PDB file of C-alpha atoms in Angstrom:
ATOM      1  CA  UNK A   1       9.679  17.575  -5.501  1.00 42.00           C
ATOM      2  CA  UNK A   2       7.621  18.311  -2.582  1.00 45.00           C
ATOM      3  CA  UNK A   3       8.951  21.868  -2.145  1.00 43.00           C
ATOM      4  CA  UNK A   4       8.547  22.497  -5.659  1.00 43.00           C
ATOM      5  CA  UNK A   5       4.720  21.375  -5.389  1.00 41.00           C
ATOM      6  CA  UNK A   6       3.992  23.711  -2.542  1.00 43.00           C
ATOM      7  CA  UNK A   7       5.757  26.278  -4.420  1.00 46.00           C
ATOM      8  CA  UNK A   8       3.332  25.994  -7.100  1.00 43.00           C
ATOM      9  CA  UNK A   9       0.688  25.950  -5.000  1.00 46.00           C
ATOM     10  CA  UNK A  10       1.396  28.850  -3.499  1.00 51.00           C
ATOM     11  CA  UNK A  11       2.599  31.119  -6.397  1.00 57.00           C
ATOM     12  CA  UNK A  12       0.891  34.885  -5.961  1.00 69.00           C
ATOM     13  CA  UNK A  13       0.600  35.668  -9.488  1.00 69.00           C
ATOM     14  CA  UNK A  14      -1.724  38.489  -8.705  1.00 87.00           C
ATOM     15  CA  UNK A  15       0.271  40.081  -6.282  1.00 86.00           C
ATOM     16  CA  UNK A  16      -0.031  43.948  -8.276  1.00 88.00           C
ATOM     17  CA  UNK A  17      -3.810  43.933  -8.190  1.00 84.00           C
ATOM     18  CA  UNK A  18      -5.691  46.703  -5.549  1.00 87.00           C
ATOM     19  CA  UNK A  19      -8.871  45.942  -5.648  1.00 89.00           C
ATOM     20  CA  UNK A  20     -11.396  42.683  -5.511  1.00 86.00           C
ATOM     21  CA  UNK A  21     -11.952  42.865  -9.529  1.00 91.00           C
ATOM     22  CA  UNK A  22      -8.701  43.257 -10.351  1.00 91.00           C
ATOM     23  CA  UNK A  23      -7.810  40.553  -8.130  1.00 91.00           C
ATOM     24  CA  UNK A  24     -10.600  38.337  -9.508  1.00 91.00           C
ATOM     25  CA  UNK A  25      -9.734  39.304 -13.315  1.00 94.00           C
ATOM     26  CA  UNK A  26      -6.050  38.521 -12.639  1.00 94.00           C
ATOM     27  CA  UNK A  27      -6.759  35.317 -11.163  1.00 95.00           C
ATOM     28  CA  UNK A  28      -9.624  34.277 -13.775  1.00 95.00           C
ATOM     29  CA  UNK A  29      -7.019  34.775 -16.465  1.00 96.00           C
ATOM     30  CA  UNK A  30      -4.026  32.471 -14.496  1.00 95.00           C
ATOM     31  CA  UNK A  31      -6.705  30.101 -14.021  1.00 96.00           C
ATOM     32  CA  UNK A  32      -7.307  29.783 -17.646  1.00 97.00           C
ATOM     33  CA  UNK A  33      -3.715  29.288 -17.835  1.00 96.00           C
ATOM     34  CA  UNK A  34      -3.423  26.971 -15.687  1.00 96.00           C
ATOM     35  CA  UNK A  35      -6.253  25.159 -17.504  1.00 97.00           C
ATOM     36  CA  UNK A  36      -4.570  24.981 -20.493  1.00 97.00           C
ATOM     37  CA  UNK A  37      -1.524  23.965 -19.304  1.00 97.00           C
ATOM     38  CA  UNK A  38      -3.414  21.253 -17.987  1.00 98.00           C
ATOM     39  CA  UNK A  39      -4.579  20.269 -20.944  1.00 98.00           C
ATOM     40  CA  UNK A  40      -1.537  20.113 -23.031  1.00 98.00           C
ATOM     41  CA  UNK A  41      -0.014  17.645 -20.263  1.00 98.00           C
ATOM     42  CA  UNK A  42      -3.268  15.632 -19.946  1.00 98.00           C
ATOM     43  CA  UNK A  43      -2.941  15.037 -23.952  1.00 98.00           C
ATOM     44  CA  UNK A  44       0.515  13.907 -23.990  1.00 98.00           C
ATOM     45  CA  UNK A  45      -0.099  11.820 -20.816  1.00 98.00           C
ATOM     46  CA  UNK A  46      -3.182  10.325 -22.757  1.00 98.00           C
ATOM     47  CA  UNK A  47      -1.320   9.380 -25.519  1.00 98.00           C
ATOM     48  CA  UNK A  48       1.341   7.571 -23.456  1.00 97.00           C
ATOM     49  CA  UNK A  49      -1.818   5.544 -21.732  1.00 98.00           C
ATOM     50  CA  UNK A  50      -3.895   5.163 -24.932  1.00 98.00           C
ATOM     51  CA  UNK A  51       0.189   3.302 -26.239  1.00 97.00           C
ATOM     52  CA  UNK A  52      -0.239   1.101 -23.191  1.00 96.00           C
ATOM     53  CA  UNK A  53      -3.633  -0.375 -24.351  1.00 97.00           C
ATOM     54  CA  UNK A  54      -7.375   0.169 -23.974  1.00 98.00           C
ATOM     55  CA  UNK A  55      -7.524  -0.578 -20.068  1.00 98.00           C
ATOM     56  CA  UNK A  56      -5.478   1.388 -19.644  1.00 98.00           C
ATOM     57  CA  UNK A  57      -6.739   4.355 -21.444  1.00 98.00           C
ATOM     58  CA  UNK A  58     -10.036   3.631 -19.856  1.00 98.00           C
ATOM     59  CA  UNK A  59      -8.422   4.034 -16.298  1.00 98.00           C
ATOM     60  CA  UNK A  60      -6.511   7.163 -17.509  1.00 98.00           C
ATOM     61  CA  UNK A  61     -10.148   9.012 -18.573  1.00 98.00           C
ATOM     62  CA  UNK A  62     -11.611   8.075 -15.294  1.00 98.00           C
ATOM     63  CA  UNK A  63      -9.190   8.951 -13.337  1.00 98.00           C
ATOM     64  CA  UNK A  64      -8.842  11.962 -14.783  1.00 98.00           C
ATOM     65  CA  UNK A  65     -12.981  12.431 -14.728  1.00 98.00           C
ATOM     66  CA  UNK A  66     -12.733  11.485 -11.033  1.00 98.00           C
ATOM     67  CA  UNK A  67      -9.844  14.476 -10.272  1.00 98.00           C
ATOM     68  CA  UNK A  68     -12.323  16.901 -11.823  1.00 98.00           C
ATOM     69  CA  UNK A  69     -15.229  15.906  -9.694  1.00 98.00           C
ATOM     70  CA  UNK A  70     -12.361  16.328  -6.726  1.00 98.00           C
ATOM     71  CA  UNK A  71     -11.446  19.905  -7.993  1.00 98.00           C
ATOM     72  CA  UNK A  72     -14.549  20.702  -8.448  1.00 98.00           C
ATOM     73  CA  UNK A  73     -16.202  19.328  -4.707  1.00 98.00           C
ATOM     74  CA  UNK A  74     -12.636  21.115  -3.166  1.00 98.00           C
ATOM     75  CA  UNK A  75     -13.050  24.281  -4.588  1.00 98.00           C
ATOM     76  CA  UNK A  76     -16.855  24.434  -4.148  1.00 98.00           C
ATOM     77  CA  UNK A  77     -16.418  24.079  -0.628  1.00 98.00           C
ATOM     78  CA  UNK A  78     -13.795  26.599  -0.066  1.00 97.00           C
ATOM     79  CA  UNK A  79     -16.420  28.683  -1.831  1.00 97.00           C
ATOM     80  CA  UNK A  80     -19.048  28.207   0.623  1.00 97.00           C
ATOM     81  CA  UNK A  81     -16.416  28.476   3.332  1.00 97.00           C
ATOM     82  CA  UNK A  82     -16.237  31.868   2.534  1.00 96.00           C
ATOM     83  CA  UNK A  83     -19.985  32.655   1.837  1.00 94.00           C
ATOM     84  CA  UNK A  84     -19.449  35.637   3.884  1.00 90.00           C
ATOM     85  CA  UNK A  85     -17.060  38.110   2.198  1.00 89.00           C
ATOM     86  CA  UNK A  86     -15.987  39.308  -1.248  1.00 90.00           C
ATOM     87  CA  UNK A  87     -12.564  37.294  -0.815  1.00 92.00           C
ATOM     88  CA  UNK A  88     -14.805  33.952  -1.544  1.00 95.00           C
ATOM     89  CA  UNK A  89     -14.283  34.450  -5.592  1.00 95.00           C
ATOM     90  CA  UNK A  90     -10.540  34.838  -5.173  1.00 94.00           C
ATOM     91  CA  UNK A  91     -10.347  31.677  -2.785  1.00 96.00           C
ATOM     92  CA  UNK A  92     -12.340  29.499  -5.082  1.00 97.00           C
ATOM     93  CA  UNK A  93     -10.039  30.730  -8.381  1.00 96.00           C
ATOM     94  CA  UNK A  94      -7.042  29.923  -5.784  1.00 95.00           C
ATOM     95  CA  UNK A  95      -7.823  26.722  -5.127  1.00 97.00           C
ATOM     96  CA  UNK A  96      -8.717  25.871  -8.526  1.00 97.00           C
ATOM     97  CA  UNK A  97      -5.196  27.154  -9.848  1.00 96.00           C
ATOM     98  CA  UNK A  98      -3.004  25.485  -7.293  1.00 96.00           C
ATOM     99  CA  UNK A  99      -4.984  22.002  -7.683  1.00 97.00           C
ATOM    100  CA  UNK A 100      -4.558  22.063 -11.694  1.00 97.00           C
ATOM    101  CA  UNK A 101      -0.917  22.985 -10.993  1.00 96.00           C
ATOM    102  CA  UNK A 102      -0.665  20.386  -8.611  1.00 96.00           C
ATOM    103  CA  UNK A 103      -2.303  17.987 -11.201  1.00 98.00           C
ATOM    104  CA  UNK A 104      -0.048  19.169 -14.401  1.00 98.00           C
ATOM    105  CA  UNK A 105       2.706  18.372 -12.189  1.00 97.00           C
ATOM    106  CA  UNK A 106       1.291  14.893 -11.207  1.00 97.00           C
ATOM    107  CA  UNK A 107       0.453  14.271 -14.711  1.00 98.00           C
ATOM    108  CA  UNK A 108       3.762  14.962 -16.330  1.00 98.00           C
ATOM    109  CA  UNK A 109       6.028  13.192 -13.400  1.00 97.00           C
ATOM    110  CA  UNK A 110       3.856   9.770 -13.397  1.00 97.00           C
ATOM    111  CA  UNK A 111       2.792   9.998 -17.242  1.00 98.00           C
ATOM    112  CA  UNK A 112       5.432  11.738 -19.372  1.00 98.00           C
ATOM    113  CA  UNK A 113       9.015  10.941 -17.278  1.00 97.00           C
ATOM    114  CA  UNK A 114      11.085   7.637 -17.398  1.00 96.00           C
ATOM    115  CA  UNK A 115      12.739   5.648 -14.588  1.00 94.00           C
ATOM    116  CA  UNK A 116      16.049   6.198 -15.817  1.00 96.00           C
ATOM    117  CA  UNK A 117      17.963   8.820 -17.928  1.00 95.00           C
ATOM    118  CA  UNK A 118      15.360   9.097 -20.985  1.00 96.00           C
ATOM    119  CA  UNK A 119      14.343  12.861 -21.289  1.00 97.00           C
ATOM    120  CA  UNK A 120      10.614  13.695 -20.280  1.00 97.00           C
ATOM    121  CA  UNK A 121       8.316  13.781 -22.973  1.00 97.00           C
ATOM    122  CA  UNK A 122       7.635  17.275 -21.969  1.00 97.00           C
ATOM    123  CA  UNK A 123       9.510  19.450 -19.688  1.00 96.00           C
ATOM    124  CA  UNK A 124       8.781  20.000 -16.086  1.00 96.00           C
ATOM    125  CA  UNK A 125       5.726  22.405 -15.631  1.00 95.00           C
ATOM    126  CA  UNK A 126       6.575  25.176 -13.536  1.00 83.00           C
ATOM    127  CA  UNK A 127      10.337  25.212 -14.403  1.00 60.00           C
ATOM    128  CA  UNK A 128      11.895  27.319 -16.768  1.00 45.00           C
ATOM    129  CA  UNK A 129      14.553  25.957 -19.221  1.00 45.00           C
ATOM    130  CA  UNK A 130      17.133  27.114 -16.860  1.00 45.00           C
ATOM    131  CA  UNK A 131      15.566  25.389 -14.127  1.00 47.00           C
ATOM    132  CA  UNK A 132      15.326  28.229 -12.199  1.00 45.00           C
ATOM    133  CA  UNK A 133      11.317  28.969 -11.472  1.00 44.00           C
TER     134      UNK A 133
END
């Protein structure tokens, strides 16, 4: 699992683009992606906490409110980090992809798996049916 998360992490999904906009665009929309990816996990993981009671669901929301304020602290400082060139957009939309991915993952392997052989309640993110990618 470890070498799968720092795959993800470090996925160049832009690798085509030539110039800073096209970088940024390209990056903007995986972002986005990423986002919604997210978001489909974070629902199903919800609904697995919400089953488990009302404390629980509370802990799942600020949890999740508390990862948010991380991403968004993280990612603000690699910003300011790099205050000084044009690359600063593409490290902020960097960061902010390979945290959510990094999240989805955590999200579906401590939410939506089982202990023992039960399938996941929704496939691995980041892995193709084939398991390959």
């Amino acid at each position: 699992m470890p070498l799968l998360l720092f795959t993800l992490a470090l996925a160049d999904p832009c690798a085509d683009a030539k110039t800073t906009v096209e970088m940024n665009t390209c990056l903007a929309r995986s972002s986005n992606a990423a986002e919604v990816e997210m978001n489909r996990y974070l629902g199903a993981a919800r609904k697995r906490a919400t089953a488990d009671g009302a404390a629980v669901a509370r802990a799942f929301d600020e949890a999740q409110a508390r990862w948010l304020a991380f991403r968004k602290g993280e990612c603000d400082a690699v910003y300011a980090h790099w205050q000084g060139g044009t690359i600063r957009g593409t490290m902020l939309l960097t960061c902010r992809i390979a945290l959510t991915q990094v999240r989805t993952h955590w999200l579906w392997k401590t939410w939506l798996t089982y202990p023992d052989s039960t399938p996941p309640i929704l496939p691995e993110p980041g892995v193709s049916a084939d398991e390959t990618s």
